[in-house]
PDB file of C-alpha atoms in Angstrom:
ATOM      1  CA  UNK A   1     128.264  89.503 150.214  1.00  0.00           C
ATOM      2  CA  UNK A   2     128.445  85.993 148.829  1.00  0.00           C
ATOM      3  CA  UNK A   3     131.611  85.345 150.843  1.00  0.00           C
ATOM      4  CA  UNK A   4     133.706  87.618 153.019  1.00  0.00           C
ATOM      5  CA  UNK A   5     136.966  86.200 154.354  1.00  0.00           C
ATOM      6  CA  UNK A   6     138.927  87.726 157.224  1.00  0.00           C
ATOM      7  CA  UNK A   7     142.363  86.439 158.199  1.00  0.00           C
ATOM      8  CA  UNK A   8     141.967  82.977 156.735  1.00  0.00           C
ATOM      9  CA  UNK A   9     145.129  81.224 155.632  1.00  0.00           C
ATOM     10  CA  UNK A  10     145.675  78.613 152.917  1.00  0.00           C
ATOM     11  CA  UNK A  11     141.984  77.889 152.402  1.00  0.00           C
ATOM     12  CA  UNK A  12     140.664  76.305 149.210  1.00  0.00           C
ATOM     13  CA  UNK A  13     137.464  77.992 147.989  1.00  0.00           C
ATOM     14  CA  UNK A  14     136.188  75.844 145.162  1.00  0.00           C
ATOM     15  CA  UNK A  15     133.095  74.703 143.307  1.00  0.00           C
ATOM     16  CA  UNK A  16     130.708  77.304 144.730  1.00  0.00           C
ATOM     17  CA  UNK A  17     127.956  79.332 143.095  1.00  0.00           C
ATOM     18  CA  UNK A  18     128.312  83.073 143.612  1.00  0.00           C
ATOM     19  CA  UNK A  19     125.090  84.583 142.302  1.00  0.00           C
ATOM     20  CA  UNK A  20     122.784  87.540 142.986  1.00  0.00           C
ATOM     21  CA  UNK A  21     125.126  89.298 145.414  1.00  0.00           C
ATOM     22  CA  UNK A  22     126.019  92.986 145.478  1.00  0.00           C
ATOM     23  CA  UNK A  23     129.596  91.742 146.000  1.00  0.00           C
ATOM     24  CA  UNK A  24     130.334  88.093 145.228  1.00  0.00           C
ATOM     25  CA  UNK A  25     133.508  87.834 147.312  1.00  0.00           C
ATOM     26  CA  UNK A  26     135.865  90.044 149.303  1.00  0.00           C
ATOM     27  CA  UNK A  27     138.834  89.257 151.515  1.00  0.00           C
ATOM     28  CA  UNK A  28     140.834  90.988 154.194  1.00  0.00           C
ATOM     29  CA  UNK A  29     143.995  89.275 155.376  1.00  0.00           C
ATOM     30  CA  UNK A  30     147.615  89.516 156.370  1.00  0.00           C
ATOM     31  CA  UNK A  31     148.839  88.750 152.839  1.00  0.00           C
ATOM     32  CA  UNK A  32     148.574  84.957 152.881  1.00  0.00           C
ATOM     33  CA  UNK A  33     147.173  83.537 149.648  1.00  0.00           C
ATOM     34  CA  UNK A  34     144.129  81.333 149.518  1.00  0.00           C
ATOM     35  CA  UNK A  35     143.210  79.319 146.463  1.00  0.00           C
ATOM     36  CA  UNK A  36     140.051  80.065 144.453  1.00  0.00           C
ATOM     37  CA  UNK A  37     139.186  77.466 141.836  1.00  0.00           C
ATOM     38  CA  UNK A  38     136.262  76.320 139.691  1.00  0.00           C
ATOM     39  CA  UNK A  39     133.706  78.659 141.267  1.00  0.00           C
ATOM     40  CA  UNK A  40     130.775  79.990 139.280  1.00  0.00           C
ATOM     41  CA  UNK A  41     130.635  83.809 139.223  1.00  0.00           C
ATOM     42  CA  UNK A  42     127.493  85.368 137.761  1.00  0.00           C
ATOM     43  CA  UNK A  43     129.373  88.581 136.904  1.00  0.00           C
ATOM     44  CA  UNK A  44     132.344  86.899 135.161  1.00  0.00           C
ATOM     45  CA  UNK A  45     132.752  87.989 131.520  1.00  0.00           C
ATOM     46  CA  UNK A  46     133.404  84.420 130.313  1.00  0.00           C
ATOM     47  CA  UNK A  47     137.107  84.626 129.472  1.00  0.00           C
ATOM     48  CA  UNK A  48     140.322  84.684 131.471  1.00  0.00           C
ATOM     49  CA  UNK A  49     140.684  84.730 135.214  1.00  0.00           C
ATOM     50  CA  UNK A  50     138.045  86.010 137.636  1.00  0.00           C
ATOM     51  CA  UNK A  51     139.438  88.762 139.871  1.00  0.00           C
ATOM     52  CA  UNK A  52     138.604  88.852 143.584  1.00  0.00           C
ATOM     53  CA  UNK A  53     139.404  92.184 145.212  1.00  0.00           C
ATOM     54  CA  UNK A  54     140.453  92.635 148.796  1.00  0.00           C
ATOM     55  CA  UNK A  55     142.779  94.305 151.261  1.00  0.00           C
ATOM     56  CA  UNK A  56     145.880  93.076 153.049  1.00  0.00           C
ATOM     57  CA  UNK A  57     148.403  94.241 155.561  1.00  0.00           C
ATOM     58  CA  UNK A  58     152.082  94.096 154.759  1.00  0.00           C
ATOM     59  CA  UNK A  59     153.491  91.235 156.846  1.00  0.00           C
ATOM     60  CA  UNK A  60     156.344  93.471 157.975  1.00  0.00           C
ATOM     61  CA  UNK A  61     154.046  96.363 159.005  1.00  0.00           C
ATOM     62  CA  UNK A  62     151.043  95.060 160.937  1.00  0.00           C
ATOM     63  CA  UNK A  63     150.243  98.526 162.265  1.00  0.00           C
ATOM     64  CA  UNK A  64     150.039 100.274 158.882  1.00  0.00           C
ATOM     65  CA  UNK A  65     147.096 100.884 156.624  1.00  0.00           C
ATOM     66  CA  UNK A  66     145.820  97.963 154.527  1.00  0.00           C
ATOM     67  CA  UNK A  67     146.592  98.032 150.820  1.00  0.00           C
ATOM     68  CA  UNK A  68     144.276  96.925 147.978  1.00  0.00           C
ATOM     69  CA  UNK A  69     145.223  93.520 146.557  1.00  0.00           C
ATOM     70  CA  UNK A  70     143.726  90.982 144.181  1.00  0.00           C
ATOM     71  CA  UNK A  71     143.452  87.210 144.106  1.00  0.00           C
ATOM     72  CA  UNK A  72     142.199  85.141 141.172  1.00  0.00           C
ATOM     73  CA  UNK A  73     140.024  82.196 140.314  1.00  0.00           C
ATOM     74  CA  UNK A  74     142.119  80.856 137.444  1.00  0.00           C
ATOM     75  CA  UNK A  75     139.546  78.246 136.392  1.00  0.00           C
ATOM     76  CA  UNK A  76     136.063  79.774 136.769  1.00  0.00           C
ATOM     77  CA  UNK A  77     133.133  77.469 136.084  1.00  0.00           C
ATOM     78  CA  UNK A  78     131.200  78.157 132.877  1.00  0.00           C
ATOM     79  CA  UNK A  79     127.816  77.279 134.424  1.00  0.00           C
ATOM     80  CA  UNK A  80     126.380  77.188 137.947  1.00  0.00           C
ATOM     81  CA  UNK A  81     126.527  73.930 139.876  1.00  0.00           C
ATOM     82  CA  UNK A  82     123.345  71.945 140.414  1.00  0.00           C
ATOM     83  CA  UNK A  83     122.597  72.137 144.122  1.00  0.00           C
ATOM     84  CA  UNK A  84     119.056  70.728 143.993  1.00  0.00           C
ATOM     85  CA  UNK A  85     120.288  67.389 145.359  1.00  0.00           C
ATOM     86  CA  UNK A  86     119.213  68.498 148.877  1.00  0.00           C
ATOM     87  CA  UNK A  87     115.504  68.478 148.012  1.00  0.00           C
TER      88      UNK A  87
END
């Protein structure tokens, strides 16, 4: 996984490179949205939103089974970010 989130709330995930992963991102939470923005996804088709799949519990039924849900990066980056500045 590039990033796996569990029970994080109101986190901004932005300006990252998600490349060469079997799964770029996955989340499991109690239904609280996080914001994905301007990340580079190597498996994005180049148009529209990038879909991040996950699972969530219904806030009213914490004991039930999780349900599949989706979140979106509404502004995916067109190219990977240059991270060679650390060398």
